[in-house]
mmCIF file with all atom_site columns, C-alpha atoms in Angstrom:
data_model
loop_
_atom_site.group_PDB
_atom_site.id
_atom_site.type_symbol
_atom_site.label_atom_id
_atom_site.label_alt_id
_atom_site.label_comp_id
_atom_site.label_asym_id
_atom_site.label_entity_id
_atom_site.label_seq_id
_atom_site.pdbx_PDB_ins_code
_atom_site.Cartn_x
_atom_site.Cartn_y
_atom_site.Cartn_z
_atom_site.occupancy
_atom_site.B_iso_or_equiv
_atom_site.pdbx_formal_charge
_atom_site.auth_seq_id
_atom_site.auth_comp_id
_atom_site.auth_asym_id
_atom_site.auth_atom_id
_atom_site.pdbx_PDB_model_num
ATOM 1   C CA . UNK A 1 1   ? 0.197   0.106   0.193   1.00 64.00 ? 41   UNK A CA 1
ATOM 2   C CA . UNK A 1 2   ? 1.424   3.587   -1.350  1.00 71.00 ? 42   UNK A CA 1
ATOM 3   C CA . UNK A 1 3   ? 2.213   5.630   1.633   1.00 88.00 ? 43   UNK A CA 1
ATOM 4   C CA . UNK A 1 4   ? 0.918   8.153   -0.398  1.00 96.00 ? 44   UNK A CA 1
ATOM 5   C CA . UNK A 1 5   ? -3.092  8.527   -0.032  1.00 97.00 ? 45   UNK A CA 1
ATOM 6   C CA . UNK A 1 6   ? -5.566  9.889   -2.370  1.00 97.00 ? 46   UNK A CA 1
ATOM 7   C CA . UNK A 1 7   ? -9.505  10.159  -2.130  1.00 94.00 ? 47   UNK A CA 1
ATOM 8   C CA . UNK A 1 8   ? -10.800 7.304   -3.809  1.00 95.00 ? 48   UNK A CA 1
ATOM 9   C CA . UNK A 1 9   ? -13.522 8.779   -6.133  1.00 97.00 ? 49   UNK A CA 1
ATOM 10  C CA . UNK A 1 10  ? -14.934 12.502  -6.549  1.00 98.00 ? 50   UNK A CA 1
ATOM 11  C CA . UNK A 1 11  ? -17.407 13.022  -9.302  1.00 97.00 ? 51   UNK A CA 1
ATOM 12  C CA . UNK A 1 12  ? -19.168 16.166  -10.682 1.00 97.00 ? 52   UNK A CA 1
ATOM 13  C CA . UNK A 1 13  ? -21.601 17.320  -13.587 1.00 97.00 ? 53   UNK A CA 1
ATOM 14  C CA . UNK A 1 14  ? -20.246 18.841  -17.060 1.00 97.00 ? 54   UNK A CA 1
ATOM 15  C CA . UNK A 1 15  ? -19.179 22.529  -16.494 1.00 97.00 ? 55   UNK A CA 1
ATOM 16  C CA . UNK A 1 16  ? -18.717 22.129  -12.986 1.00 98.00 ? 56   UNK A CA 1
ATOM 17  C CA . UNK A 1 17  ? -15.044 21.645  -11.123 1.00 98.00 ? 57   UNK A CA 1
ATOM 18  C CA . UNK A 1 18  ? -13.607 18.977  -9.004  1.00 98.00 ? 58   UNK A CA 1
ATOM 19  C CA . UNK A 1 19  ? -10.568 18.762  -6.679  1.00 98.00 ? 59   UNK A CA 1
ATOM 20  C CA . UNK A 1 20  ? -8.448  15.987  -5.900  1.00 98.00 ? 60   UNK A CA 1
ATOM 21  C CA . UNK A 1 21  ? -6.762  15.361  -2.400  1.00 97.00 ? 61   UNK A CA 1
ATOM 22  C CA . UNK A 1 22  ? -3.094  14.172  -2.196  1.00 98.00 ? 62   UNK A CA 1
ATOM 23  C CA . UNK A 1 23  ? -1.302  13.367  1.501   1.00 98.00 ? 63   UNK A CA 1
ATOM 24  C CA . UNK A 1 24  ? 1.954   12.662  1.773   1.00 96.00 ? 64   UNK A CA 1
ATOM 25  C CA . UNK A 1 25  ? 4.665   12.739  4.162   1.00 95.00 ? 65   UNK A CA 1
ATOM 26  C CA . UNK A 1 26  ? 7.502   14.963  4.938   1.00 94.00 ? 66   UNK A CA 1
ATOM 27  C CA . UNK A 1 27  ? 9.817   12.584  3.108   1.00 93.00 ? 67   UNK A CA 1
ATOM 28  C CA . UNK A 1 28  ? 7.950   12.451  -0.015  1.00 95.00 ? 68   UNK A CA 1
ATOM 29  C CA . UNK A 1 29  ? 4.918   15.704  -0.872  1.00 96.00 ? 69   UNK A CA 1
ATOM 30  C CA . UNK A 1 30  ? 7.429   17.541  2.338   1.00 95.00 ? 70   UNK A CA 1
ATOM 31  C CA . UNK A 1 31  ? 9.806   17.789  0.441   1.00 93.00 ? 71   UNK A CA 1
ATOM 32  C CA . UNK A 1 32  ? 9.829   16.945  -3.101  1.00 95.00 ? 72   UNK A CA 1
ATOM 33  C CA . UNK A 1 33  ? 8.003   17.993  -5.928  1.00 96.00 ? 73   UNK A CA 1
ATOM 34  C CA . UNK A 1 34  ? 4.309   16.775  -7.010  1.00 97.00 ? 74   UNK A CA 1
ATOM 35  C CA . UNK A 1 35  ? 3.487   15.255  -9.914  1.00 98.00 ? 75   UNK A CA 1
ATOM 36  C CA . UNK A 1 36  ? 0.217   14.470  -11.596 1.00 98.00 ? 76   UNK A CA 1
ATOM 37  C CA . UNK A 1 37  ? -0.867  11.938  -14.288 1.00 98.00 ? 77   UNK A CA 1
ATOM 38  C CA . UNK A 1 38  ? -3.724  10.799  -16.159 1.00 98.00 ? 78   UNK A CA 1
ATOM 39  C CA . UNK A 1 39  ? -4.865  7.703   -17.111 1.00 98.00 ? 79   UNK A CA 1
ATOM 40  C CA . UNK A 1 40  ? -7.841  7.184   -19.137 1.00 97.00 ? 80   UNK A CA 1
ATOM 41  C CA . UNK A 1 41  ? -9.779  3.995   -19.780 1.00 95.00 ? 81   UNK A CA 1
ATOM 42  C CA . UNK A 1 42  ? -7.654  1.749   -21.580 1.00 94.00 ? 82   UNK A CA 1
ATOM 43  C CA . UNK A 1 43  ? -4.699  3.778   -22.095 1.00 96.00 ? 83   UNK A CA 1
ATOM 44  C CA . UNK A 1 44  ? -0.995  4.469   -20.859 1.00 97.00 ? 84   UNK A CA 1
ATOM 45  C CA . UNK A 1 45  ? -0.939  7.421   -18.105 1.00 97.00 ? 85   UNK A CA 1
ATOM 46  C CA . UNK A 1 46  ? -0.090  10.960  -19.401 1.00 97.00 ? 86   UNK A CA 1
ATOM 47  C CA . UNK A 1 47  ? 1.851   13.883  -17.277 1.00 98.00 ? 87   UNK A CA 1
ATOM 48  C CA . UNK A 1 48  ? -0.505  15.973  -16.993 1.00 98.00 ? 88   UNK A CA 1
ATOM 49  C CA . UNK A 1 49  ? 1.163   18.483  -13.845 1.00 98.00 ? 89   UNK A CA 1
ATOM 50  C CA . UNK A 1 50  ? 4.708   18.567  -12.891 1.00 97.00 ? 90   UNK A CA 1
ATOM 51  C CA . UNK A 1 51  ? 6.737   20.316  -10.437 1.00 96.00 ? 91   UNK A CA 1
ATOM 52  C CA . UNK A 1 52  ? 3.621   21.173  -8.010  1.00 97.00 ? 92   UNK A CA 1
ATOM 53  C CA . UNK A 1 53  ? 1.557   23.255  -10.499 1.00 97.00 ? 93   UNK A CA 1
ATOM 54  C CA . UNK A 1 54  ? 3.248   23.287  -14.097 1.00 97.00 ? 94   UNK A CA 1
ATOM 55  C CA . UNK A 1 55  ? 1.150   22.010  -16.619 1.00 98.00 ? 95   UNK A CA 1
ATOM 56  C CA . UNK A 1 56  ? 2.663   19.854  -19.203 1.00 97.00 ? 96   UNK A CA 1
ATOM 57  C CA . UNK A 1 57  ? 2.628   20.811  -22.403 1.00 95.00 ? 97   UNK A CA 1
ATOM 58  C CA . UNK A 1 58  ? -0.754  21.026  -24.816 1.00 96.00 ? 98   UNK A CA 1
ATOM 59  C CA . UNK A 1 59  ? -2.849  20.443  -20.625 1.00 97.00 ? 99   UNK A CA 1
ATOM 60  C CA . UNK A 1 60  ? -5.232  22.770  -20.729 1.00 97.00 ? 100  UNK A CA 1
ATOM 61  C CA . UNK A 1 61  ? -5.888  25.358  -18.095 1.00 96.00 ? 101  UNK A CA 1
ATOM 62  C CA . UNK A 1 62  ? -8.977  23.789  -16.843 1.00 97.00 ? 102  UNK A CA 1
ATOM 63  C CA . UNK A 1 63  ? -6.471  21.864  -15.090 1.00 98.00 ? 103  UNK A CA 1
ATOM 64  C CA . UNK A 1 64  ? -4.330  23.447  -11.980 1.00 98.00 ? 104  UNK A CA 1
ATOM 65  C CA . UNK A 1 65  ? -2.829  22.378  -8.740  1.00 98.00 ? 105  UNK A CA 1
ATOM 66  C CA . UNK A 1 66  ? -1.397  23.257  -5.711  1.00 98.00 ? 106  UNK A CA 1
ATOM 67  C CA . UNK A 1 67  ? 1.048   21.725  -2.626  1.00 98.00 ? 107  UNK A CA 1
ATOM 68  C CA . UNK A 1 68  ? 1.094   22.830  1.780   1.00 96.00 ? 108  UNK A CA 1
ATOM 69  C CA . UNK A 1 69  ? 3.056   21.224  3.529   1.00 96.00 ? 109  UNK A CA 1
ATOM 70  C CA . UNK A 1 70  ? 2.444   17.132  2.470   1.00 96.00 ? 110  UNK A CA 1
ATOM 71  C CA . UNK A 1 71  ? -0.811  17.672  0.799   1.00 97.00 ? 111  UNK A CA 1
ATOM 72  C CA . UNK A 1 72  ? -1.299  18.592  -2.991  1.00 98.00 ? 112  UNK A CA 1
ATOM 73  C CA . UNK A 1 73  ? -4.354  19.254  -4.257  1.00 98.00 ? 113  UNK A CA 1
ATOM 74  C CA . UNK A 1 74  ? -5.185  18.584  -8.320  1.00 98.00 ? 114  UNK A CA 1
ATOM 75  C CA . UNK A 1 75  ? -8.018  20.564  -9.666  1.00 98.00 ? 115  UNK A CA 1
ATOM 76  C CA . UNK A 1 76  ? -10.319 20.548  -12.466 1.00 98.00 ? 116  UNK A CA 1
ATOM 77  C CA . UNK A 1 77  ? -13.006 23.030  -13.480 1.00 97.00 ? 117  UNK A CA 1
ATOM 78  C CA . UNK A 1 78  ? -15.260 22.921  -16.761 1.00 97.00 ? 118  UNK A CA 1
ATOM 79  C CA . UNK A 1 79  ? -15.220 19.344  -16.171 1.00 98.00 ? 119  UNK A CA 1
ATOM 80  C CA . UNK A 1 80  ? -15.827 17.628  -19.462 1.00 98.00 ? 120  UNK A CA 1
ATOM 81  C CA . UNK A 1 81  ? -16.580 14.170  -20.199 1.00 97.00 ? 121  UNK A CA 1
ATOM 82  C CA . UNK A 1 82  ? -12.966 13.708  -21.868 1.00 97.00 ? 122  UNK A CA 1
ATOM 83  C CA . UNK A 1 83  ? -12.051 13.917  -17.977 1.00 98.00 ? 123  UNK A CA 1
ATOM 84  C CA . UNK A 1 84  ? -13.601 10.545  -16.930 1.00 98.00 ? 124  UNK A CA 1
ATOM 85  C CA . UNK A 1 85  ? -10.412 8.433   -15.964 1.00 98.00 ? 125  UNK A CA 1
ATOM 86  C CA . UNK A 1 86  ? -8.385  8.250   -13.218 1.00 98.00 ? 126  UNK A CA 1
ATOM 87  C CA . UNK A 1 87  ? -5.670  10.291  -11.612 1.00 98.00 ? 127  UNK A CA 1
ATOM 88  C CA . UNK A 1 88  ? -2.440  10.088  -9.622  1.00 98.00 ? 128  UNK A CA 1
ATOM 89  C CA . UNK A 1 89  ? -0.710  11.964  -7.769  1.00 98.00 ? 129  UNK A CA 1
ATOM 90  C CA . UNK A 1 90  ? 3.328   11.528  -7.304  1.00 97.00 ? 130  UNK A CA 1
ATOM 91  C CA . UNK A 1 91  ? 6.333   12.211  -6.025  1.00 96.00 ? 131  UNK A CA 1
ATOM 92  C CA . UNK A 1 92  ? 10.260  11.093  -4.856  1.00 94.00 ? 132  UNK A CA 1
ATOM 93  C CA . UNK A 1 93  ? 10.464  9.879   -1.655  1.00 93.00 ? 133  UNK A CA 1
ATOM 94  C CA . UNK A 1 94  ? 14.124  10.180  0.295   1.00 89.00 ? 134  UNK A CA 1
ATOM 95  C CA . UNK A 1 95  ? 13.287  8.069   2.492   1.00 85.00 ? 135  UNK A CA 1
ATOM 96  C CA . UNK A 1 96  ? 15.323  4.866   2.913   1.00 75.00 ? 136  UNK A CA 1
ATOM 97  C CA . UNK A 1 97  ? 17.177  4.869   -0.437  1.00 75.00 ? 137  UNK A CA 1
ATOM 98  C CA . UNK A 1 98  ? 14.722  6.928   -2.151  1.00 81.00 ? 138  UNK A CA 1
ATOM 99  C CA . UNK A 1 99  ? 12.107  6.008   -4.558  1.00 89.00 ? 139  UNK A CA 1
ATOM 100 C CA . UNK A 1 100 ? 9.489   7.827   -6.905  1.00 94.00 ? 140  UNK A CA 1
ATOM 101 C CA . UNK A 1 101 ? 5.872   6.545   -5.023  1.00 95.00 ? 141  UNK A CA 1
ATOM 102 C CA . UNK A 1 102 ? 2.250   6.967   -6.787  1.00 97.00 ? 142  UNK A CA 1
ATOM 103 C CA . UNK A 1 103 ? -0.544  8.038   -4.811  1.00 97.00 ? 143  UNK A CA 1
ATOM 104 C CA . UNK A 1 104 ? -3.526  5.396   -4.423  1.00 97.00 ? 144  UNK A CA 1
ATOM 105 C CA . UNK A 1 105 ? -5.428  6.936   -7.236  1.00 97.00 ? 145  UNK A CA 1
ATOM 106 C CA . UNK A 1 106 ? -8.390  8.854   -7.558  1.00 98.00 ? 146  UNK A CA 1
ATOM 107 C CA . UNK A 1 107 ? -11.039 8.072   -9.954  1.00 98.00 ? 147  UNK A CA 1
ATOM 108 C CA . UNK A 1 108 ? -13.633 10.942  -11.804 1.00 98.00 ? 148  UNK A CA 1
ATOM 109 C CA . UNK A 1 109 ? -16.731 9.852   -12.946 1.00 98.00 ? 149  UNK A CA 1
ATOM 110 C CA . UNK A 1 110 ? -18.608 12.566  -14.669 1.00 97.00 ? 150  UNK A CA 1
ATOM 111 C CA . UNK A 1 111 ? -22.233 12.652  -14.201 1.00 95.00 ? 151  UNK A CA 1
ATOM 112 C CA . UNK B 2 1   ? 9.735   11.931  -31.980 1.00 92.00 ? 1492 UNK B CA 1
ATOM 113 C CA . UNK B 2 2   ? 10.696  10.247  -28.810 1.00 94.00 ? 1493 UNK B CA 1
ATOM 114 C CA . UNK B 2 3   ? 8.798   7.233   -28.085 1.00 96.00 ? 1494 UNK B CA 1
ATOM 115 C CA . UNK B 2 4   ? 9.043   3.966   -26.359 1.00 98.00 ? 1495 UNK B CA 1
ATOM 116 C CA . UNK B 2 5   ? 7.861   0.493   -27.008 1.00 98.00 ? 1496 UNK B CA 1
ATOM 117 C CA . UNK B 2 6   ? 7.941   -2.341  -24.299 1.00 98.00 ? 1497 UNK B CA 1
ATOM 118 C CA . UNK B 2 7   ? 8.374   -6.026  -25.471 1.00 98.00 ? 1498 UNK B CA 1
ATOM 119 C CA . UNK B 2 8   ? 8.388   -9.489  -24.311 1.00 97.00 ? 1499 UNK B CA 1
ATOM 120 C CA . UNK B 2 9   ? 6.663   -12.649 -22.988 1.00 98.00 ? 1500 UNK B CA 1
ATOM 121 C CA . UNK B 2 10  ? 3.247   -12.183 -21.980 1.00 98.00 ? 1501 UNK B CA 1
ATOM 122 C CA . UNK B 2 11  ? 3.172   -15.134 -20.200 1.00 98.00 ? 1502 UNK B CA 1
ATOM 123 C CA . UNK B 2 12  ? 5.670   -16.416 -17.561 1.00 98.00 ? 1503 UNK B CA 1
ATOM 124 C CA . UNK B 2 13  ? 5.281   -19.159 -14.805 1.00 98.00 ? 1504 UNK B CA 1
ATOM 125 C CA . UNK B 2 14  ? 5.140   -19.579 -10.759 1.00 98.00 ? 1505 UNK B CA 1
ATOM 126 C CA . UNK B 2 15  ? 8.953   -18.967 -10.038 1.00 98.00 ? 1506 UNK B CA 1
ATOM 127 C CA . UNK B 2 16  ? 10.580  -18.380 -12.636 1.00 98.00 ? 1507 UNK B CA 1
ATOM 128 C CA . UNK B 2 17  ? 11.884  -15.274 -14.106 1.00 98.00 ? 1508 UNK B CA 1
ATOM 129 C CA . UNK B 2 18  ? 9.950   -12.207 -16.324 1.00 98.00 ? 1509 UNK B CA 1
ATOM 130 C CA . UNK B 2 19  ? 12.356  -10.431 -18.522 1.00 98.00 ? 1510 UNK B CA 1
ATOM 131 C CA . UNK B 2 20  ? 11.084  -7.309  -20.441 1.00 98.00 ? 1511 UNK B CA 1
ATOM 132 C CA . UNK B 2 21  ? 12.791  -5.122  -23.233 1.00 98.00 ? 1512 UNK B CA 1
ATOM 133 C CA . UNK B 2 22  ? 12.056  -1.199  -23.629 1.00 98.00 ? 1513 UNK B CA 1
ATOM 134 C CA . UNK B 2 23  ? 13.773  0.191   -26.976 1.00 98.00 ? 1514 UNK B CA 1
ATOM 135 C CA . UNK B 2 24  ? 13.794  3.647   -27.164 1.00 97.00 ? 1515 UNK B CA 1
ATOM 136 C CA . UNK B 2 25  ? 13.979  6.070   -30.376 1.00 96.00 ? 1516 UNK B CA 1
ATOM 137 C CA . UNK B 2 26  ? 13.701  9.828   -30.722 1.00 94.00 ? 1517 UNK B CA 1
ATOM 138 C CA . UNK B 2 27  ? 16.510  9.826   -27.348 1.00 94.00 ? 1518 UNK B CA 1
ATOM 139 C CA . UNK B 2 28  ? 19.845  8.155   -26.410 1.00 94.00 ? 1519 UNK B CA 1
ATOM 140 C CA . UNK B 2 29  ? 19.632  6.099   -22.759 1.00 93.00 ? 1520 UNK B CA 1
ATOM 141 C CA . UNK B 2 30  ? 23.250  6.965   -23.490 1.00 91.00 ? 1521 UNK B CA 1
ATOM 142 C CA . UNK B 2 31  ? 23.002  10.189  -22.863 1.00 84.00 ? 1522 UNK B CA 1
ATOM 143 C CA . UNK B 2 32  ? 23.643  12.488  -19.749 1.00 88.00 ? 1523 UNK B CA 1
ATOM 144 C CA . UNK B 2 33  ? 19.897  13.633  -19.741 1.00 92.00 ? 1524 UNK B CA 1
ATOM 145 C CA . UNK B 2 34  ? 17.428  11.436  -18.723 1.00 94.00 ? 1525 UNK B CA 1
ATOM 146 C CA . UNK B 2 35  ? 17.055  8.468   -16.300 1.00 95.00 ? 1526 UNK B CA 1
ATOM 147 C CA . UNK B 2 36  ? 14.763  5.870   -17.226 1.00 96.00 ? 1527 UNK B CA 1
ATOM 148 C CA . UNK B 2 37  ? 12.823  3.236   -15.810 1.00 97.00 ? 1528 UNK B CA 1
ATOM 149 C CA . UNK B 2 38  ? 9.740   0.600   -14.999 1.00 98.00 ? 1529 UNK B CA 1
ATOM 150 C CA . UNK B 2 39  ? 6.570   0.672   -13.461 1.00 98.00 ? 1530 UNK B CA 1
ATOM 151 C CA . UNK B 2 40  ? 3.772   -1.498  -13.475 1.00 98.00 ? 1531 UNK B CA 1
ATOM 152 C CA . UNK B 2 41  ? -0.128  -1.506  -12.511 1.00 98.00 ? 1532 UNK B CA 1
ATOM 153 C CA . UNK B 2 42  ? -1.364  -4.711  -11.485 1.00 98.00 ? 1533 UNK B CA 1
ATOM 154 C CA . UNK B 2 43  ? -5.590  -5.243  -12.881 1.00 97.00 ? 1534 UNK B CA 1
ATOM 155 C CA . UNK B 2 44  ? -7.783  -2.877  -11.636 1.00 95.00 ? 1535 UNK B CA 1
ATOM 156 C CA . UNK B 2 45  ? -4.974  -1.555  -9.232  1.00 96.00 ? 1536 UNK B CA 1
ATOM 157 C CA . UNK B 2 46  ? -2.726  1.714   -9.126  1.00 96.00 ? 1537 UNK B CA 1
ATOM 158 C CA . UNK B 2 47  ? 1.096   2.125   -9.996  1.00 97.00 ? 1538 UNK B CA 1
ATOM 159 C CA . UNK B 2 48  ? 3.948   1.164   -8.717  1.00 97.00 ? 1539 UNK B CA 1
ATOM 160 C CA . UNK B 2 49  ? 7.127   2.607   -9.569  1.00 96.00 ? 1540 UNK B CA 1
ATOM 161 C CA . UNK B 2 50  ? 9.619   -0.551  -9.765  1.00 97.00 ? 1541 UNK B CA 1
ATOM 162 C CA . UNK B 2 51  ? 13.242  1.294   -10.641 1.00 96.00 ? 1542 UNK B CA 1
ATOM 163 C CA . UNK B 2 52  ? 14.625  3.746   -12.885 1.00 96.00 ? 1543 UNK B CA 1
ATOM 164 C CA . UNK B 2 53  ? 18.234  3.702   -14.227 1.00 92.00 ? 1544 UNK B CA 1
ATOM 165 C CA . UNK B 2 54  ? 21.214  6.362   -15.483 1.00 93.00 ? 1545 UNK B CA 1
ATOM 166 C CA . UNK B 2 55  ? 23.586  5.823   -17.869 1.00 90.00 ? 1546 UNK B CA 1
ATOM 167 C CA . UNK B 2 56  ? 26.758  6.451   -15.585 1.00 90.00 ? 1547 UNK B CA 1
ATOM 168 C CA . UNK B 2 57  ? 24.930  2.788   -13.871 1.00 89.00 ? 1548 UNK B CA 1
ATOM 169 C CA . UNK B 2 58  ? 23.332  4.654   -11.207 1.00 92.00 ? 1549 UNK B CA 1
ATOM 170 C CA . UNK B 2 59  ? 20.327  3.060   -10.644 1.00 94.00 ? 1550 UNK B CA 1
ATOM 171 C CA . UNK B 2 60  ? 17.411  2.851   -8.156  1.00 94.00 ? 1551 UNK B CA 1
ATOM 172 C CA . UNK B 2 61  ? 15.046  0.102   -7.118  1.00 95.00 ? 1552 UNK B CA 1
ATOM 173 C CA . UNK B 2 62  ? 11.710  -0.010  -4.749  1.00 94.00 ? 1553 UNK B CA 1
ATOM 174 C CA . UNK B 2 63  ? 13.134  -1.437  -1.614  1.00 92.00 ? 1554 UNK B CA 1
ATOM 175 C CA . UNK B 2 64  ? 10.144  -3.965  -1.105  1.00 93.00 ? 1555 UNK B CA 1
ATOM 176 C CA . UNK B 2 65  ? 11.780  -5.709  -4.590  1.00 96.00 ? 1556 UNK B CA 1
ATOM 177 C CA . UNK B 2 66  ? 15.091  -4.758  -5.196  1.00 95.00 ? 1557 UNK B CA 1
ATOM 178 C CA . UNK B 2 67  ? 16.206  -8.741  -3.840  1.00 96.00 ? 1558 UNK B CA 1
ATOM 179 C CA . UNK B 2 68  ? 14.748  -9.970  -7.237  1.00 98.00 ? 1559 UNK B CA 1
ATOM 180 C CA . UNK B 2 69  ? 14.804  -6.896  -9.708  1.00 98.00 ? 1560 UNK B CA 1
ATOM 181 C CA . UNK B 2 70  ? 17.377  -5.563  -12.343 1.00 97.00 ? 1561 UNK B CA 1
ATOM 182 C CA . UNK B 2 71  ? 17.277  -2.981  -14.362 1.00 97.00 ? 1562 UNK B CA 1
ATOM 183 C CA . UNK B 2 72  ? 20.334  -3.451  -17.611 1.00 94.00 ? 1563 UNK B CA 1
ATOM 184 C CA . UNK B 2 73  ? 20.825  -1.274  -20.761 1.00 93.00 ? 1564 UNK B CA 1
ATOM 185 C CA . UNK B 2 74  ? 22.218  -2.224  -23.873 1.00 93.00 ? 1565 UNK B CA 1
ATOM 186 C CA . UNK B 2 75  ? 23.467  0.832   -25.354 1.00 92.00 ? 1566 UNK B CA 1
ATOM 187 C CA . UNK B 2 76  ? 24.221  -0.103  -28.860 1.00 94.00 ? 1567 UNK B CA 1
ATOM 188 C CA . UNK B 2 77  ? 20.536  -0.966  -29.487 1.00 96.00 ? 1568 UNK B CA 1
ATOM 189 C CA . UNK B 2 78  ? 19.121  1.943   -27.528 1.00 96.00 ? 1569 UNK B CA 1
ATOM 190 C CA . UNK B 2 79  ? 17.275  -0.278  -25.317 1.00 96.00 ? 1570 UNK B CA 1
ATOM 191 C CA . UNK B 2 80  ? 16.696  -0.948  -21.558 1.00 96.00 ? 1571 UNK B CA 1
ATOM 192 C CA . UNK B 2 81  ? 15.297  -4.273  -20.164 1.00 97.00 ? 1572 UNK B CA 1
ATOM 193 C CA . UNK B 2 82  ? 13.782  -4.973  -16.555 1.00 98.00 ? 1573 UNK B CA 1
ATOM 194 C CA . UNK B 2 83  ? 14.317  -8.621  -14.763 1.00 98.00 ? 1574 UNK B CA 1
ATOM 195 C CA . UNK B 2 84  ? 12.260  -9.511  -12.357 1.00 98.00 ? 1575 UNK B CA 1
ATOM 196 C CA . UNK B 2 85  ? 12.709  -12.916 -10.983 1.00 98.00 ? 1576 UNK B CA 1
ATOM 197 C CA . UNK B 2 86  ? 10.832  -15.712 -8.882  1.00 98.00 ? 1577 UNK B CA 1
ATOM 198 C CA . UNK B 2 87  ? 7.358   -14.370 -9.304  1.00 98.00 ? 1578 UNK B CA 1
ATOM 199 C CA . UNK B 2 88  ? 3.946   -15.034 -8.439  1.00 98.00 ? 1579 UNK B CA 1
ATOM 200 C CA . UNK B 2 89  ? 0.352   -14.719 -9.211  1.00 98.00 ? 1580 UNK B CA 1
ATOM 201 C CA . UNK B 2 90  ? 1.223   -11.010 -7.767  1.00 98.00 ? 1581 UNK B CA 1
ATOM 202 C CA . UNK B 2 91  ? 3.132   -9.622  -10.339 1.00 98.00 ? 1582 UNK B CA 1
ATOM 203 C CA . UNK B 2 92  ? 0.780   -9.604  -12.818 1.00 98.00 ? 1583 UNK B CA 1
ATOM 204 C CA . UNK B 2 93  ? 0.565   -6.965  -14.245 1.00 98.00 ? 1584 UNK B CA 1
ATOM 205 C CA . UNK B 2 94  ? 0.864   -4.084  -17.034 1.00 98.00 ? 1585 UNK B CA 1
ATOM 206 C CA . UNK B 2 95  ? 4.692   -3.277  -17.074 1.00 98.00 ? 1586 UNK B CA 1
ATOM 207 C CA . UNK B 2 96  ? 5.132   0.344   -18.638 1.00 98.00 ? 1587 UNK B CA 1
ATOM 208 C CA . UNK B 2 97  ? 8.674   1.726   -19.354 1.00 98.00 ? 1588 UNK B CA 1
ATOM 209 C CA . UNK B 2 98  ? 9.090   5.664   -18.940 1.00 98.00 ? 1589 UNK B CA 1
ATOM 210 C CA . UNK B 2 99  ? 11.355  8.321   -19.588 1.00 97.00 ? 1590 UNK B CA 1
ATOM 211 C CA . UNK B 2 100 ? 12.145  10.880  -16.732 1.00 96.00 ? 1591 UNK B CA 1
ATOM 212 C CA . UNK B 2 101 ? 12.194  14.575  -17.492 1.00 93.00 ? 1592 UNK B CA 1
ATOM 213 C CA . UNK B 2 102 ? 15.836  15.080  -16.468 1.00 90.00 ? 1593 UNK B CA 1
ATOM 214 C CA . UNK B 2 103 ? 18.872  13.379  -14.601 1.00 89.00 ? 1594 UNK B CA 1
ATOM 215 C CA . UNK B 2 104 ? 17.523  12.424  -11.744 1.00 88.00 ? 1595 UNK B CA 1
ATOM 216 C CA . UNK B 2 105 ? 15.561  9.685   -10.926 1.00 86.00 ? 1596 UNK B CA 1
ATOM 217 C CA . UNK B 2 106 ? 12.781  12.138  -8.891  1.00 89.00 ? 1597 UNK B CA 1
ATOM 218 C CA . UNK B 2 107 ? 12.003  14.084  -11.995 1.00 93.00 ? 1598 UNK B CA 1
ATOM 219 C CA . UNK B 2 108 ? 8.388   13.324  -13.513 1.00 96.00 ? 1599 UNK B CA 1
ATOM 220 C CA . UNK B 2 109 ? 7.807   10.347  -15.962 1.00 97.00 ? 1600 UNK B CA 1
ATOM 221 C CA . UNK B 2 110 ? 6.953   12.521  -18.659 1.00 96.00 ? 1601 UNK B CA 1
ATOM 222 C CA . UNK B 2 111 ? 6.830   9.538   -21.408 1.00 97.00 ? 1602 UNK B CA 1
ATOM 223 C CA . UNK B 2 112 ? 5.823   6.078   -21.217 1.00 98.00 ? 1603 UNK B CA 1
ATOM 224 C CA . UNK B 2 113 ? 5.524   3.120   -23.442 1.00 98.00 ? 1604 UNK B CA 1
ATOM 225 C CA . UNK B 2 114 ? 1.755   1.909   -24.428 1.00 97.00 ? 1605 UNK B CA 1
ATOM 226 C CA . UNK B 2 115 ? 2.407   -1.474  -21.723 1.00 98.00 ? 1606 UNK B CA 1
ATOM 227 C CA . UNK B 2 116 ? 2.435   -4.606  -22.353 1.00 98.00 ? 1607 UNK B CA 1
ATOM 228 C CA . UNK B 2 117 ? 0.165   -7.118  -20.223 1.00 98.00 ? 1608 UNK B CA 1
ATOM 229 C CA . UNK B 2 118 ? 2.049   -10.258 -18.436 1.00 98.00 ? 1609 UNK B CA 1
ATOM 230 C CA . UNK B 2 119 ? -0.127  -12.618 -16.504 1.00 98.00 ? 1610 UNK B CA 1
ATOM 231 C CA . UNK B 2 120 ? 2.148   -15.551 -14.107 1.00 98.00 ? 1611 UNK B CA 1
ATOM 232 C CA . UNK B 2 121 ? 0.596   -18.623 -14.049 1.00 97.00 ? 1612 UNK B CA 1
ATOM 233 C CA . UNK B 2 122 ? 1.299   -21.897 -14.813 1.00 96.00 ? 1613 UNK B CA 1
#
């Protein structure tokens, strides 16, 4: 089980805003950048956000992220049907010998 | 255009060794620009980072897998490989190779292969 936890699921109607939370520890989120990945059904994951708040090339500004202490969040505003999928936060953890750790994942459902 | 492609056996017997290769195009695994890694996703579950390596031989492995996993590179073919020994059904997963965005294993994974489902079964 991951040391970085996320809300299991969120849902919203088209056009609404949803927020996904990601909670960790000092050794991971507290001391390192957070990245966010989007996995649409049946596809490989795609880097959505890196370095806490930076959108990857081509990612619409409907996606935004923030971080505070040992928690991070991803917001999707103007929710669209094509946003339905799984979202994962991830970060480096400098405990032990170091490892890249993924959050538990959040399923976004567009009602 | 950078691309990654996984290849290898889709079915492995329990207690045997899982071996996969990632073929890289559009970037060099021998360059000093990037770390390269392997990630897996059991059916219906989340992602598990397995390990990453750099051209100079620097390698990081997930501690809980360290006794069973190894990542190696074949620079001449611009490929890198994953070996996981003593597999069990719990190792059944989609295996992805990926590129880190920079020269550190903590950099985000900005390019992924399409993934390959490996099933462990007799």
